[in-house]
Short mmCIF file of C-alpha atoms in Angstrom, two decimals:
data_model
loop_
_atom_site.label_atom_id
_atom_site.label_comp_id
_atom_site.label_asym_id
_atom_site.label_seq_id
_atom_site.Cartn_x
_atom_site.Cartn_y
_atom_site.Cartn_z
CA UNK A 1 -14.02 -13.85 12.66
CA UNK A 2 -11.66 -13.02 9.80
CA UNK A 3 -8.21 -12.01 11.00
CA UNK A 4 -5.50 -10.08 9.18
CA UNK A 5 -1.97 -10.40 10.52
CA UNK A 6 -0.25 -7.17 9.51
CA UNK A 7 1.98 -4.26 10.38
CA UNK A 8 0.55 -0.74 10.08
CA UNK A 9 3.17 0.73 7.73
CA UNK A 10 3.39 -2.13 5.26
CA UNK A 11 2.08 -1.09 1.82
CA UNK A 12 1.21 -4.70 1.09
CA UNK A 13 -0.85 -4.99 4.27
CA UNK A 14 -2.48 -1.65 3.57
CA UNK A 15 -3.48 -2.77 0.09
CA UNK A 16 -5.33 -5.75 1.57
CA UNK A 17 -6.87 -3.58 4.29
CA UNK A 18 -8.22 -1.16 1.69
CA UNK A 19 -9.76 -3.96 -0.37
CA UNK A 20 -11.38 -5.55 2.69
CA UNK A 21 -12.76 -2.20 3.84
CA UNK A 22 -14.01 -1.24 0.38
CA UNK A 23 -15.85 -4.56 0.14
CA UNK A 24 -17.14 -4.10 3.70
CA UNK A 25 -15.63 -7.38 4.89
CA UNK A 26 -15.16 -7.26 8.65
CA UNK A 27 -11.75 -8.30 9.87
CA UNK A 28 -9.82 -8.28 13.12
CA UNK A 29 -6.41 -6.64 12.74
CA UNK A 30 -3.57 -8.40 14.55
CA UNK A 31 -0.19 -6.71 14.57
CA UNK A 32 2.52 -9.27 13.85
CA UNK A 33 6.21 -8.83 14.64
CA UNK A 34 7.08 -10.99 11.66
CA UNK A 35 10.81 -10.33 11.93
CA UNK A 36 10.89 -12.32 15.19
CA UNK A 37 9.76 -15.41 13.23
CA UNK A 38 7.41 -16.68 15.90
CA UNK A 39 6.76 -20.41 15.30
CA UNK A 40 2.98 -19.93 15.23
CA UNK A 41 3.28 -17.24 12.59
CA UNK A 42 5.77 -19.25 10.55
CA UNK A 43 3.21 -22.05 10.43
CA UNK A 44 0.70 -19.61 8.95
CA UNK A 45 3.20 -18.42 6.33
CA UNK A 46 6.56 -20.21 6.03
CA UNK A 47 7.81 -17.23 3.99
CA UNK A 48 7.71 -15.23 7.23
CA UNK A 49 6.00 -12.21 5.66
CA UNK A 50 2.86 -10.19 6.21
CA UNK A 51 0.05 -9.84 5.32
CA UNK A 52 -1.61 -13.12 6.21
CA UNK A 53 -5.40 -13.27 6.02
CA UNK A 54 -7.22 -15.92 7.99
CA UNK A 55 -10.54 -16.39 6.18
CA UNK A 56 -12.81 -19.19 5.01
CA UNK A 57 -10.87 -21.71 7.07
CA UNK A 58 -7.52 -21.02 5.41
CA UNK A 59 -4.47 -18.84 5.99
CA UNK A 60 -3.66 -16.84 2.86
CA UNK A 61 -0.46 -14.95 2.16
CA UNK A 62 0.91 -12.64 -0.57
CA UNK A 63 -1.06 -9.43 -0.97
CA UNK A 64 -1.87 -9.78 -4.66
CA UNK A 65 -3.04 -13.37 -4.30
CA UNK A 66 -5.25 -12.31 -1.38
CA UNK A 67 -6.73 -9.40 -3.34
CA UNK A 68 -7.45 -11.61 -6.34
CA UNK A 69 -9.12 -14.14 -4.03
CA UNK A 70 -11.34 -11.39 -2.64
CA UNK A 71 -12.44 -10.56 -6.19
CA UNK A 72 -13.88 -14.00 -6.84
CA UNK A 73 -16.93 -14.28 -4.58
CA UNK A 74 -19.36 -11.53 -3.56
CA UNK A 75 -19.41 -8.98 -2.00
CA UNK A 76 -18.95 -6.11 -4.40
CA UNK A 77 -17.72 -3.68 -5.59
CA UNK A 78 -15.41 -5.27 -8.12
CA UNK A 79 -11.92 -3.80 -8.12
CA UNK A 80 -10.77 -5.43 -11.33
CA UNK A 81 -12.27 -4.22 -14.63
CA UNK A 82 -14.39 -6.33 -16.95
CA UNK A 83 -12.39 -6.65 -20.17
CA UNK A 84 -9.07 -8.49 -20.54
CA UNK A 85 -7.32 -5.34 -21.78
CA UNK A 86 -8.58 -3.32 -18.81
CA UNK A 87 -7.62 -6.05 -16.35
CA UNK A 88 -4.17 -6.18 -17.91
CA UNK A 89 -3.67 -2.45 -17.42
CA UNK A 90 -4.86 -2.60 -13.82
CA UNK A 91 -2.51 -5.49 -13.06
CA UNK A 92 0.36 -3.70 -14.83
CA UNK A 93 -0.03 -0.68 -12.56
CA UNK A 94 -0.37 -2.92 -9.48
CA UNK A 95 2.94 -4.60 -10.29
CA UNK A 96 4.53 -1.25 -11.13
CA UNK A 97 4.00 -0.15 -7.54
CA UNK A 98 4.52 -3.48 -5.78
CA UNK A 99 7.72 -4.14 -7.73
CA UNK A 100 9.38 -1.10 -9.29
CA UNK A 101 8.09 1.60 -6.93
CA UNK A 102 8.64 -0.63 -3.92
CA UNK A 103 12.22 -1.40 -4.94
CA UNK A 104 13.17 2.14 -5.94
CA UNK A 105 11.23 4.20 -3.39
CA UNK A 106 9.38 2.44 -0.56
CA UNK A 107 12.31 0.24 0.45
CA UNK A 108 14.70 3.19 0.25
CA UNK A 109 12.65 5.61 2.34
CA UNK A 110 10.17 3.80 4.59
CA UNK A 111 12.33 0.78 5.32
CA UNK A 112 15.43 2.85 5.97
CA UNK A 113 13.73 5.47 8.12
CA UNK A 114 11.25 3.28 10.03
CA UNK A 115 11.66 -0.47 9.59
CA UNK A 116 15.33 -0.56 10.50
CA UNK A 117 14.62 1.08 13.85
CA UNK A 118 11.57 -1.02 14.64
CA UNK A 119 13.31 -4.29 13.78
CA UNK A 120 16.62 -3.31 15.40
CA UNK A 121 18.65 -3.40 12.19
CA UNK A 122 20.60 -0.21 12.78
CA UNK A 123 20.53 3.25 11.28
CA UNK A 124 19.31 4.53 7.90
CA UNK A 125 21.76 4.33 5.01
CA UNK A 126 21.89 7.90 3.70
CA UNK A 127 22.74 6.78 0.17
CA UNK A 128 19.52 4.76 -0.01
CA UNK A 129 17.44 7.61 1.41
CA UNK A 130 18.84 10.05 -1.15
CA UNK A 131 18.16 7.57 -3.94
CA UNK A 132 14.55 7.06 -2.85
CA UNK A 133 13.96 10.79 -2.51
CA UNK A 134 15.20 11.27 -6.06
CA UNK A 135 13.37 8.34 -7.64
CA UNK A 136 9.96 9.24 -6.18
CA UNK A 137 9.95 12.36 -8.38
CA UNK A 138 9.98 10.21 -11.52
CA UNK A 139 7.13 8.07 -10.22
CA UNK A 140 4.98 11.07 -9.28
CA UNK A 141 5.57 12.52 -12.75
CA UNK A 142 4.58 9.21 -14.34
CA UNK A 143 1.40 9.11 -12.28
CA UNK A 144 0.64 12.67 -13.34
CA UNK A 145 1.11 11.67 -16.97
CA UNK A 146 -1.30 8.74 -16.56
CA UNK A 147 -3.88 10.95 -14.86
CA UNK A 148 -3.66 13.46 -17.68
CA UNK A 149 -5.21 10.80 -19.92
CA UNK A 150 -7.67 9.01 -17.62
CA UNK A 151 -9.75 9.54 -14.50
CA UNK A 152 -7.96 6.88 -12.45
CA UNK A 153 -4.54 5.27 -12.75
CA UNK A 154 -5.61 2.31 -14.88
CA UNK A 155 -8.60 3.80 -16.70
CA UNK A 156 -11.91 5.54 -16.15
CA UNK A 157 -12.93 3.55 -13.07
CA UNK A 158 -11.20 3.05 -9.73
CA UNK A 159 -9.43 -0.30 -9.51
CA UNK A 160 -7.00 -2.26 -7.39
CA UNK A 161 -4.27 -0.27 -9.14
CA UNK A 162 -5.39 2.88 -7.33
CA UNK A 163 -5.51 1.16 -3.95
CA UNK A 164 -2.06 -0.33 -4.50
CA UNK A 165 -0.54 3.04 -5.36
CA UNK A 166 -2.35 4.70 -2.46
CA UNK A 167 -1.12 2.02 -0.06
CA UNK A 168 2.50 2.79 -0.93
CA UNK A 169 2.07 6.56 -0.97
CA UNK A 170 0.12 6.60 2.30
CA UNK A 171 3.03 4.88 4.05
CA UNK A 172 5.42 7.48 2.67
CA UNK A 173 3.01 10.30 3.52
CA UNK A 174 3.05 9.06 7.12
CA UNK A 175 6.74 9.99 7.23
CA UNK A 176 6.33 13.18 5.12
CA UNK A 177 8.18 11.81 2.10
CA UNK A 178 5.66 12.79 -0.61
CA UNK A 179 5.78 16.21 -2.27
CA UNK A 180 2.09 16.67 -3.01
CA UNK A 181 2.79 20.00 -4.70
CA UNK A 182 4.83 18.37 -7.44
CA UNK A 183 1.78 17.38 -9.50
CA UNK A 184 -1.78 18.69 -9.09
CA UNK A 185 -3.32 15.64 -10.79
CA UNK A 186 -1.67 13.28 -8.32
CA UNK A 187 -2.71 15.39 -5.34
CA UNK A 188 -6.33 15.51 -6.55
CA UNK A 189 -6.29 11.75 -7.17
CA UNK A 190 -4.96 11.06 -3.68
CA UNK A 191 -7.52 13.41 -2.13
CA UNK A 192 -10.30 11.35 -3.74
CA UNK A 193 -8.82 8.08 -2.48
CA UNK A 194 -8.07 9.50 0.95
CA UNK A 195 -11.68 10.65 1.36
CA UNK A 196 -13.15 7.18 0.85
CA UNK A 197 -14.56 5.44 3.95
CA UNK A 198 -12.20 2.52 3.27
CA UNK A 199 -9.27 4.80 4.05
CA UNK A 200 -10.36 5.76 7.56
CA UNK A 201 -8.57 2.87 9.25
CA UNK A 202 -5.27 3.78 7.61
CA UNK A 203 -5.60 7.43 8.66
CA UNK A 204 -6.08 6.33 12.27
CA UNK A 205 -2.84 4.32 12.38
CA UNK A 206 -0.29 5.26 15.02
CA UNK A 207 3.19 3.73 15.06
CA UNK A 208 5.03 3.97 18.38
CA UNK A 209 8.01 6.29 18.12
CA UNK A 210 6.87 7.67 14.76
CA UNK A 211 4.03 10.17 15.12
CA UNK A 212 2.46 11.14 11.78
CA UNK A 213 2.63 14.73 10.52
CA UNK A 214 -0.44 16.95 11.05
CA UNK A 215 -1.48 16.74 7.39
CA UNK A 216 -1.50 12.93 7.33
CA UNK A 217 -5.13 12.50 8.44
CA UNK A 218 -6.31 15.85 7.04
CA UNK A 219 -8.66 15.34 4.09
CA UNK A 220 -7.99 18.93 3.00
CA UNK A 221 -4.23 18.59 2.94
#
């Protein structure tokens, strides 16, 4: 049985979960308290990070490397476009969210509000929270600009770029840190992603001590 070592509110774990679910690859989810650096887990990934996917007799780490691995063999659907230019654009958007958005927004809001408490690292730093709340506006506007020109974030078909963005935003939506009224295009895009069967597992997540808002699992939010 394939096993994914993860934490529910990690955007990197959620990206892998979405890809696995979209490709209908069955996997057992194993919550991992990675910050405790359990020796067994450190043997799976010496970097001490999640996600780690146990599949095909190997333990694989790093979300983007895992997702690219899942693109190589069947099953379908493909989540990377066919042409080099289209693949470039999809990868560019993936890295935008996993790097820039993560640094400017996810780490400032989700990690301050949730991860610090769960891992026992103290209280949120208000300066970081204010910075994240301000920076997310720019990113939502940029997404809206992209969606003015194309059906999906990287082009006219849904790609890994959309799942990556949705993974980050779904974590923030769990803690009510996304203003869906800021841009109608972004809200419509997220509604399409949120309605996919692959998203059902994410919408069922429950983190102890952090109940989601009522709209989190509502498809008509």
